Amino acid sequence: MIDTQLLMPTEESIQLAAQLLERGQLVGFPTETVYGLGANALDPEAALSIFAAKGRPADNPLIVHVAEPEQLEPLCHVNSTALKLMDVFCPGPLTMILPKKEIVPMEVTAGLNSVAVRIPSHPVARAMLKACKLPIAAPSANTSGKPSPTSAKHVMDDLKGKLPLILDGGECEVGLESTVLDLTSSVPTILRPGGVTPEMLLTVLEEVRIADSILRPLQEGEKALSPGMRYKHYAPTGKLTMVRGRPENVAGCIRRHTEAAKAQGQKVRILAFDEHRDMYSGLESVSIGSLNQPQCAAQKLFSILRSADDDSIPLLFSETLPASGIGLAFMNRLCRAAGFNEIDADAGEE
Ligand code: TXA
Ligand code: MG
């Protein structure tokens, strides 16, 4: 066990973070999407220590973070599509998969010939990346399988004793991980939806493909385009069920399940949109924001799943969003957190 310091970002703490990274150590830091667990991406030992701290399967590659587009040149083959995308979306919640160059260790890419790269926009992430002048490999700073961390406390809860420093940058603005876009395929392909939506990408690209495993489980024998898509992910300890359909039907279905569970002494938590919360009066519902602001549901999801675990809630029910715009990323995470467990309330399923 090492002593984990939780520090507010100041010039000194950012210098300390940079020194630790230069020495091959781990640092937890905020980004606009979720908190990252950073290490020097050019140091194979440092990269391996990320996998150990998270309990991450060794075949799931890491994202390399840099402060400026010029820093990508030594790491990967940047094509014209990547340049166009960077002009519009970087810094920001976009990760691009590009053919890697020799300097990036196989430990970072889990043996792949491509590398995932991203330029975060969070001022603390940027300050830290500039101070250490290194490319930083960073997955989300959670224990593998758990919901990603959107506050410094979440990182502390999962990784205390496994790293020397966490920089506290408050709550993450996007709340879901970056969009992972594969630029090594003939048509750019979204492997993981995130803050940069397909609609936004189409303002720059002629065509974007969406990997079809985004809203369904991988079929038996099917190859995951993105290794991260294979694992059960983002799951709370309690059992989460998504309920789809017309709002009255959804609320009716969730009410019946909740009342039945309560009659057996089980606690239930309901994730509901503000416009529908009246329909759950007398039951314990938490707001996932307004239907008109789906980015709010995205921002809150992981934190709500984590607090349900903190409160030992065994059963959760959630309303759903249409899978467009940021709704696609929200539904991708919700489906995985629920292990694809869902009820169609319009079909009268129970
Ligand atoms: O928002 C984010 O992207 C956060 C912050 C910290 O930047 N990071 C993050 O990293 O979510 P991680 O490791 O939790 O997710 C990385 C995803 C995984 O699904 C992984 O399989 C995929 O990116 N990935 C990384 N390199 C890849 C590659 N070369 N080819 C295909 N998928 C790749
Ligand atoms: Mg992750």
Short mmCIF file of C-alpha atoms and ligand atoms in Angstrom, two decimals:
data_model
loop_
_atom_site.label_atom_id
_atom_site.label_comp_id
_atom_site.label_asym_id
_atom_site.label_seq_id
_atom_site.Cartn_x
_atom_site.Cartn_y
_atom_site.Cartn_z
CA MET A 1 0.00 0.00 0.00
CA ILE A 2 1.20 3.48 -0.78
CA ASP A 3 -0.04 6.67 0.76
CA THR A 4 -2.44 8.36 -1.71
CA GLN A 5 -2.51 12.16 -1.66
CA LEU A 6 -5.62 13.95 -2.90
CA LEU A 7 -4.62 17.49 -3.92
CA MET A 8 -6.38 20.47 -5.41
CA PRO A 9 -4.76 21.50 -8.70
CA THR A 10 -2.18 24.22 -8.03
CA GLU A 11 1.10 25.00 -9.75
CA GLU A 12 2.91 22.89 -7.14
CA SER A 13 0.59 19.88 -7.28
CA ILE A 14 0.71 19.88 -11.08
CA GLN A 15 4.54 19.98 -10.93
CA LEU A 16 4.43 17.10 -8.46
CA ALA A 17 2.16 15.14 -10.82
CA ALA A 18 4.58 15.77 -13.70
CA GLN A 19 7.57 14.61 -11.61
CA LEU A 20 5.78 11.44 -10.53
CA LEU A 21 4.86 10.66 -14.15
CA GLU A 22 8.46 11.25 -15.27
CA ARG A 23 9.56 8.75 -12.61
CA GLY A 24 7.20 6.08 -14.00
CA GLN A 25 4.52 6.45 -11.31
CA LEU A 26 0.73 6.67 -11.57
CA VAL A 27 -1.37 9.84 -11.24
CA GLY A 28 -5.17 10.15 -11.13
CA PHE A 29 -6.32 13.27 -12.97
CA PRO A 30 -9.54 14.90 -14.18
CA THR A 31 -10.55 15.15 -17.82
CA GLU A 32 -13.74 16.60 -19.31
CA THR A 33 -15.08 13.04 -19.78
CA VAL A 34 -14.09 10.95 -16.73
CA TYR A 35 -11.03 10.78 -14.45
CA GLY A 36 -7.97 9.11 -15.94
CA LEU A 37 -5.27 6.91 -14.38
CA GLY A 38 -2.14 8.22 -16.08
CA ALA A 39 1.36 6.86 -16.63
CA ASN A 40 4.21 7.57 -19.06
CA ALA A 41 3.06 6.02 -22.35
CA LEU A 42 6.66 5.48 -23.50
CA ASP A 43 7.59 3.40 -20.44
CA PRO A 44 6.40 -0.24 -20.70
CA GLU A 45 6.78 -0.84 -16.93
CA ALA A 46 4.71 2.22 -16.10
CA ALA A 47 2.02 1.13 -18.57
CA LEU A 48 1.92 -2.34 -17.01
CA SER A 49 1.40 -0.83 -13.56
CA ILE A 50 -1.86 0.73 -14.85
CA PHE A 51 -3.20 -2.73 -15.66
CA ALA A 52 -2.18 -4.00 -12.22
CA ALA A 53 -3.80 -1.10 -10.33
CA LYS A 54 -7.13 -1.44 -12.19
CA GLY A 55 -7.20 -5.22 -12.44
CA ARG A 56 -7.56 -4.64 -16.19
CA PRO A 57 -7.32 -7.52 -18.68
CA ALA A 58 -3.92 -7.27 -20.42
CA ASP A 59 -5.49 -7.41 -23.90
CA ASN A 60 -7.47 -4.16 -23.50
CA PRO A 61 -5.38 -1.32 -24.99
CA LEU A 62 -4.94 2.14 -23.44
CA ILE A 63 -5.58 5.65 -24.81
CA VAL A 64 -2.54 7.92 -25.15
CA HIS A 65 -3.17 11.55 -24.15
CA VAL A 66 -1.19 14.57 -25.38
CA ALA A 67 -1.56 18.33 -24.98
CA GLU A 68 -0.98 19.43 -28.59
CA PRO A 69 -1.57 17.92 -32.07
CA GLU A 70 2.19 18.18 -32.88
CA GLN A 71 2.91 15.66 -30.14
CA LEU A 72 1.05 12.98 -32.12
CA GLU A 73 3.52 12.96 -35.00
CA PRO A 74 6.14 10.73 -33.31
CA LEU A 75 3.45 8.35 -32.00
CA CYS A 76 1.26 7.53 -34.99
CA HIS A 77 0.60 8.09 -38.69
CA VAL A 78 -1.72 11.08 -38.73
CA ASN A 79 -3.82 11.10 -41.92
CA SER A 80 -5.81 13.92 -43.52
CA THR A 81 -9.10 12.76 -41.95
CA ALA A 82 -7.49 12.95 -38.51
CA LEU A 83 -6.21 16.46 -39.25
CA LYS A 84 -9.69 17.62 -40.30
CA LEU A 85 -11.26 16.12 -37.18
CA MET A 86 -8.65 17.61 -34.89
CA ASP A 87 -9.31 21.08 -36.28
CA VAL A 88 -12.91 20.87 -35.11
CA PHE A 89 -13.02 18.51 -32.11
CA CYS A 90 -9.62 18.66 -30.41
CA PRO A 91 -9.08 19.40 -27.63
CA GLY A 92 -12.21 17.53 -26.63
CA PRO A 93 -13.87 14.17 -26.00
CA LEU A 94 -12.69 12.45 -29.22
CA THR A 95 -10.25 9.52 -29.35
CA MET A 96 -8.84 8.53 -32.73
CA ILE A 97 -7.41 5.11 -33.59
CA LEU A 98 -4.45 5.48 -35.98
CA PRO A 99 -1.61 3.22 -37.15
CA LYS A 100 1.05 3.31 -34.45
CA LYS A 101 4.75 4.08 -34.81
CA GLU A 102 7.59 2.05 -33.30
CA ILE A 103 8.05 4.26 -30.21
CA VAL A 104 4.69 3.26 -28.67
CA PRO A 105 5.24 0.11 -26.59
CA MET A 106 3.09 -2.97 -27.27
CA GLU A 107 2.18 -2.92 -23.56
CA VAL A 108 0.15 0.25 -24.26
CA THR A 109 -1.62 -1.05 -27.38
CA ALA A 110 -2.02 -4.58 -26.01
CA GLY A 111 -0.16 -5.94 -29.01
CA LEU A 112 -2.17 -4.04 -31.66
CA ASN A 113 -0.51 -2.14 -34.52
CA SER A 114 -2.83 0.81 -33.96
CA VAL A 115 -2.87 3.30 -31.11
CA ALA A 116 -5.72 5.31 -29.57
CA VAL A 117 -4.86 9.00 -29.14
CA ARG A 118 -6.74 11.88 -27.54
CA ILE A 119 -6.22 15.56 -26.71
CA PRO A 120 -8.32 16.32 -23.61
CA SER A 121 -9.76 19.80 -23.04
CA HIS A 122 -9.87 19.84 -19.23
CA PRO A 123 -7.55 22.62 -18.04
CA VAL A 124 -5.99 20.46 -15.30
CA ALA A 125 -5.31 17.59 -17.71
CA ARG A 126 -3.81 20.04 -20.16
CA ALA A 127 -1.63 21.71 -17.52
CA MET A 128 -0.35 18.33 -16.35
CA LEU A 129 0.36 17.10 -19.89
CA LYS A 130 2.22 20.32 -20.67
CA ALA A 131 4.24 20.16 -17.45
CA CYS A 132 5.48 16.59 -18.02
CA LYS A 133 5.97 16.95 -21.79
CA LEU A 134 5.23 13.21 -22.11
CA PRO A 135 2.46 11.30 -23.86
CA ILE A 136 0.36 9.86 -21.05
CA ALA A 137 -1.43 6.51 -21.29
CA ALA A 138 -4.64 6.70 -19.29
CA PRO A 139 -7.68 4.49 -19.00
CA SER A 140 -10.59 5.55 -16.81
CA ALA A 141 -9.40 5.59 -13.18
CA ASN A 142 -11.80 2.94 -11.87
CA THR A 143 -11.41 -0.66 -10.85
CA SER A 144 -12.00 -2.65 -14.04
CA GLY A 145 -15.71 -3.39 -14.55
CA LYS A 146 -17.02 -0.65 -12.23
CA PRO A 147 -18.67 2.55 -13.47
CA SER A 148 -16.06 5.09 -14.57
CA PRO A 149 -15.15 7.80 -12.04
CA THR A 150 -16.58 11.27 -12.53
CA SER A 151 -15.18 12.78 -9.32
CA ALA A 152 -11.90 12.55 -7.40
CA LYS A 153 -13.76 10.76 -4.59
CA HIS A 154 -14.73 7.96 -7.00
CA VAL A 155 -11.03 7.50 -7.86
CA MET A 156 -10.13 7.46 -4.17
CA ASP A 157 -12.88 4.89 -3.47
CA ASP A 158 -11.47 2.50 -6.09
CA LEU A 159 -7.72 3.09 -6.10
CA LYS A 160 -6.64 4.45 -2.69
CA GLY A 161 -3.31 2.87 -1.73
CA LYS A 162 -2.45 2.03 -5.35
CA LEU A 163 -1.15 5.40 -6.54
CA PRO A 164 0.68 8.32 -4.93
CA LEU A 165 -1.44 11.22 -6.21
CA ILE A 166 -4.92 12.17 -7.37
CA LEU A 167 -5.57 15.70 -8.65
CA ASP A 168 -9.06 16.90 -7.69
CA GLY A 169 -10.63 18.83 -10.57
CA GLY A 170 -14.23 18.57 -9.35
CA GLU A 171 -16.98 16.82 -11.30
CA CYS A 172 -16.46 15.89 -14.94
CA GLU A 173 -18.53 17.84 -17.42
CA VAL A 174 -19.34 15.14 -19.99
CA GLY A 175 -19.53 12.27 -17.47
CA LEU A 176 -19.10 9.47 -20.07
CA GLU A 177 -15.86 8.42 -21.75
CA SER A 178 -14.70 9.87 -25.07
CA THR A 179 -15.97 8.82 -28.48
CA VAL A 180 -13.57 6.18 -29.87
CA LEU A 181 -13.32 6.57 -33.65
CA ASP A 182 -11.38 4.06 -35.72
CA LEU A 183 -9.58 5.82 -38.56
CA THR A 184 -7.73 2.73 -39.75
CA SER A 185 -10.83 1.34 -41.51
CA SER A 186 -11.92 2.57 -44.96
CA VAL A 187 -14.97 4.29 -43.44
CA PRO A 188 -14.37 5.97 -40.04
CA THR A 189 -16.09 3.76 -37.48
CA ILE A 190 -17.36 4.65 -34.00
CA LEU A 191 -16.26 1.85 -31.68
CA ARG A 192 -17.53 3.60 -28.56
CA PRO A 193 -20.00 6.51 -28.65
CA GLY A 194 -19.26 9.54 -26.46
CA GLY A 195 -19.40 13.30 -26.19
CA VAL A 196 -18.64 13.84 -29.89
CA THR A 197 -21.82 12.43 -31.43
CA PRO A 198 -22.24 10.78 -34.87
CA GLU A 199 -24.24 13.86 -35.92
CA MET A 200 -21.30 16.09 -34.97
CA LEU A 201 -18.80 13.88 -36.82
CA LEU A 202 -20.96 14.07 -39.95
CA THR A 203 -20.43 17.83 -40.07
CA VAL A 204 -16.80 17.03 -40.96
CA LEU A 205 -16.89 13.52 -42.46
CA GLU A 206 -18.88 12.30 -45.46
CA GLU A 207 -19.64 8.98 -43.86
CA VAL A 208 -19.43 7.48 -40.38
CA ARG A 209 -20.13 3.89 -39.50
CA ILE A 210 -21.33 2.88 -36.04
CA ALA A 211 -20.03 -0.49 -34.85
CA ASP A 212 -23.15 -2.60 -34.58
CA SER A 213 -22.30 -4.04 -31.18
CA ILE A 214 -22.89 -0.63 -29.61
CA LEU A 215 -26.46 -1.29 -28.49
CA ARG A 216 -26.42 -5.09 -28.36
CA PRO A 217 -24.25 -7.76 -26.77
CA LEU A 218 -21.51 -9.37 -28.86
CA GLN A 219 -22.77 -12.58 -30.46
CA GLU A 220 -21.00 -15.79 -29.74
CA GLY A 221 -17.74 -15.97 -31.68
CA GLU A 222 -18.06 -12.35 -32.88
CA LYS A 223 -14.80 -10.37 -32.84
CA ALA A 224 -14.88 -7.14 -30.83
CA LEU A 225 -13.58 -4.22 -32.93
CA SER A 226 -12.65 -2.49 -29.72
CA PRO A 227 -11.36 -4.90 -27.11
CA GLY A 228 -13.04 -2.83 -24.37
CA MET A 229 -16.46 -3.81 -25.76
CA ARG A 230 -16.01 -7.42 -24.71
CA TYR A 231 -16.13 -7.04 -21.00
CA LYS A 232 -19.03 -6.54 -18.67
CA HIS A 233 -18.70 -2.88 -17.93
CA TYR A 234 -19.96 0.00 -15.89
CA ALA A 235 -22.07 -2.31 -13.79
CA PRO A 236 -23.35 -1.49 -10.32
CA THR A 237 -23.48 -4.33 -7.80
CA GLY A 238 -27.28 -4.16 -7.71
CA LYS A 239 -29.35 -5.52 -10.59
CA LEU A 240 -30.24 -2.78 -13.09
CA THR A 241 -33.17 -3.12 -15.52
CA MET A 242 -33.93 -0.69 -18.37
CA VAL A 243 -37.60 -0.17 -19.10
CA ARG A 244 -38.59 1.10 -22.56
CA GLY A 245 -41.89 2.29 -23.96
CA ARG A 246 -44.41 5.10 -23.60
CA PRO A 247 -43.81 7.07 -20.38
CA GLU A 248 -47.09 6.01 -18.69
CA ASN A 249 -46.44 2.36 -19.50
CA VAL A 250 -42.84 2.60 -18.29
CA ALA A 251 -43.86 4.26 -15.03
CA GLY A 252 -46.67 1.73 -14.49
CA CYS A 253 -44.30 -1.18 -15.03
CA ILE A 254 -41.60 0.26 -12.77
CA ARG A 255 -44.20 1.05 -10.05
CA ARG A 256 -45.45 -2.56 -10.06
CA HIS A 257 -41.93 -3.98 -9.83
CA THR A 258 -40.95 -1.53 -7.13
CA GLU A 259 -44.03 -2.16 -5.00
CA ALA A 260 -43.56 -5.93 -5.29
CA ALA A 261 -39.90 -5.65 -4.27
CA LYS A 262 -40.72 -3.32 -1.37
CA ALA A 263 -43.33 -5.78 -0.14
CA GLN A 264 -40.44 -8.25 0.18
CA GLY A 265 -38.36 -5.71 2.07
CA GLN A 266 -36.03 -4.91 -0.86
CA LYS A 267 -34.80 -1.40 -1.52
CA VAL A 268 -35.26 -0.11 -5.08
CA ARG A 269 -33.90 2.96 -6.84
CA ILE A 270 -35.60 4.45 -9.90
CA LEU A 271 -33.70 6.58 -12.45
CA ALA A 272 -36.30 8.92 -13.95
CA PHE A 273 -36.49 12.04 -16.08
CA ASP A 274 -37.78 15.20 -14.36
CA GLU A 275 -40.89 15.27 -16.56
CA HIS A 276 -41.91 11.82 -15.30
CA ARG A 277 -41.02 11.92 -11.62
CA ASP A 278 -44.59 12.77 -10.54
CA MET A 279 -45.58 9.32 -11.78
CA TYR A 280 -43.32 7.77 -9.12
CA SER A 281 -44.65 9.72 -6.14
CA GLY A 282 -44.23 7.83 -2.90
CA LEU A 283 -41.31 5.80 -4.32
CA GLU A 284 -37.59 6.57 -4.26
CA SER A 285 -36.67 8.08 -7.62
CA VAL A 286 -33.54 10.01 -8.57
CA SER A 287 -33.49 12.63 -11.29
CA ILE A 288 -31.52 11.97 -14.46
CA GLY A 289 -32.33 15.52 -15.56
CA SER A 290 -34.79 16.81 -18.11
CA LEU A 291 -35.67 14.95 -21.30
CA ASN A 292 -34.70 18.14 -23.12
CA GLN A 293 -31.18 17.93 -21.72
CA PRO A 294 -29.93 14.41 -22.43
CA GLN A 295 -26.35 15.57 -21.70
CA CYS A 296 -27.45 15.88 -18.07
CA ALA A 297 -28.42 12.17 -17.96
CA ALA A 298 -25.01 11.35 -19.47
CA GLN A 299 -23.23 13.50 -16.90
CA LYS A 300 -25.03 11.92 -13.93
CA LEU A 301 -25.27 8.24 -14.91
CA PHE A 302 -22.02 6.86 -13.45
CA SER A 303 -22.29 8.87 -10.29
CA ILE A 304 -25.87 7.62 -9.71
CA LEU A 305 -24.78 4.01 -10.26
CA ARG A 306 -21.93 4.46 -7.81
CA SER A 307 -24.09 5.99 -5.10
CA ALA A 308 -26.58 3.13 -5.48
CA ASP A 309 -23.68 0.81 -4.61
CA ASP A 310 -22.64 3.02 -1.68
CA ASP A 311 -26.22 2.71 -0.38
CA SER A 312 -26.30 -1.09 -1.02
CA ILE A 313 -29.34 -0.85 -3.33
CA PRO A 314 -30.05 -4.35 -4.73
CA LEU A 315 -32.49 -3.32 -7.50
CA LEU A 316 -32.46 -0.40 -9.93
CA PHE A 317 -34.85 0.52 -12.74
CA SER A 318 -34.06 3.12 -15.36
CA GLU A 319 -35.98 5.02 -18.00
CA THR A 320 -34.29 5.23 -21.41
CA LEU A 321 -33.44 7.84 -24.05
CA PRO A 322 -33.70 7.70 -27.84
CA ALA A 323 -30.34 6.50 -29.20
CA SER A 324 -29.46 9.68 -31.07
CA GLY A 325 -27.07 12.51 -30.25
CA ILE A 326 -25.55 12.01 -26.81
CA GLY A 327 -28.45 9.58 -26.21
CA LEU A 328 -26.47 6.97 -28.16
CA ALA A 329 -23.57 7.13 -25.67
CA PHE A 330 -25.96 7.16 -22.70
CA MET A 331 -27.83 4.09 -23.99
CA ASN A 332 -24.55 2.28 -24.80
CA ARG A 333 -23.41 2.64 -21.15
CA LEU A 334 -26.87 1.97 -19.72
CA CYS A 335 -27.20 -1.25 -21.78
CA ARG A 336 -23.84 -2.49 -20.53
CA ALA A 337 -24.45 -1.46 -16.93
CA ALA A 338 -27.73 -3.41 -17.14
CA GLY A 339 -26.05 -6.39 -18.79
CA PHE A 340 -28.64 -5.81 -21.58
CA ASN A 341 -31.42 -6.63 -19.15
CA GLU A 342 -34.52 -4.76 -20.38
CA ILE A 343 -38.31 -4.72 -20.36
CA ASP A 344 -40.51 -3.46 -23.21
CA ALA A 345 -43.41 -1.95 -21.24
CA ASP A 346 -45.49 -1.29 -24.41
CA ALA A 347 -45.42 -5.01 -25.21
CA GLY A 348 -46.88 -5.71 -21.79
CA GLU A 349 -43.69 -7.47 -20.66
CA GLU A 350 -43.14 -7.68 -16.92
O1 TXA B 1 -12.69 9.59 -22.01
C1 TXA B 1 -11.84 8.71 -22.08
O2 TXA B 1 -11.53 8.19 -23.15
C2 TXA B 1 -11.13 8.28 -20.79
C3 TXA B 1 -10.29 9.46 -20.30
C4 TXA B 1 -9.45 9.12 -19.11
O3 TXA B 1 -9.53 9.98 -21.35
N1 TXA B 1 -10.33 7.10 -21.00
C5 TXA B 1 -10.91 5.90 -21.21
O4 TXA B 1 -10.02 4.86 -21.37
O5 TXA B 1 -12.11 5.72 -21.25
P1 TXA B 1 -10.42 3.32 -21.27
O6 TXA B 1 -9.15 2.60 -21.24
O7 TXA B 1 -11.33 3.14 -20.13
O8 TXA B 1 -11.12 3.01 -22.63
C6 TXA B 1 -10.36 2.91 -23.82
C7 TXA B 1 -11.18 2.26 -24.90
C8 TXA B 1 -11.35 0.78 -24.67
O9 TXA B 1 -12.66 0.39 -25.07
C9 TXA B 1 -10.27 0.18 -25.58
O10 TXA B 1 -10.58 -1.13 -25.97
C10 TXA B 1 -10.32 1.14 -26.76
O11 TXA B 1 -10.50 2.41 -26.15
N2 TXA B 1 -9.06 1.13 -27.50
C11 TXA B 1 -7.85 1.61 -27.11
N3 TXA B 1 -6.92 1.41 -28.05
C12 TXA B 1 -7.53 0.81 -29.08
C13 TXA B 1 -7.10 0.33 -30.36
N4 TXA B 1 -5.84 0.44 -30.75
N5 TXA B 1 -8.03 -0.25 -31.16
C14 TXA B 1 -9.32 -0.36 -30.78
N6 TXA B 1 -9.79 0.07 -29.59
C15 TXA B 1 -8.91 0.63 -28.75
MG MG B 2 -12.72 2.35 -18.84
#
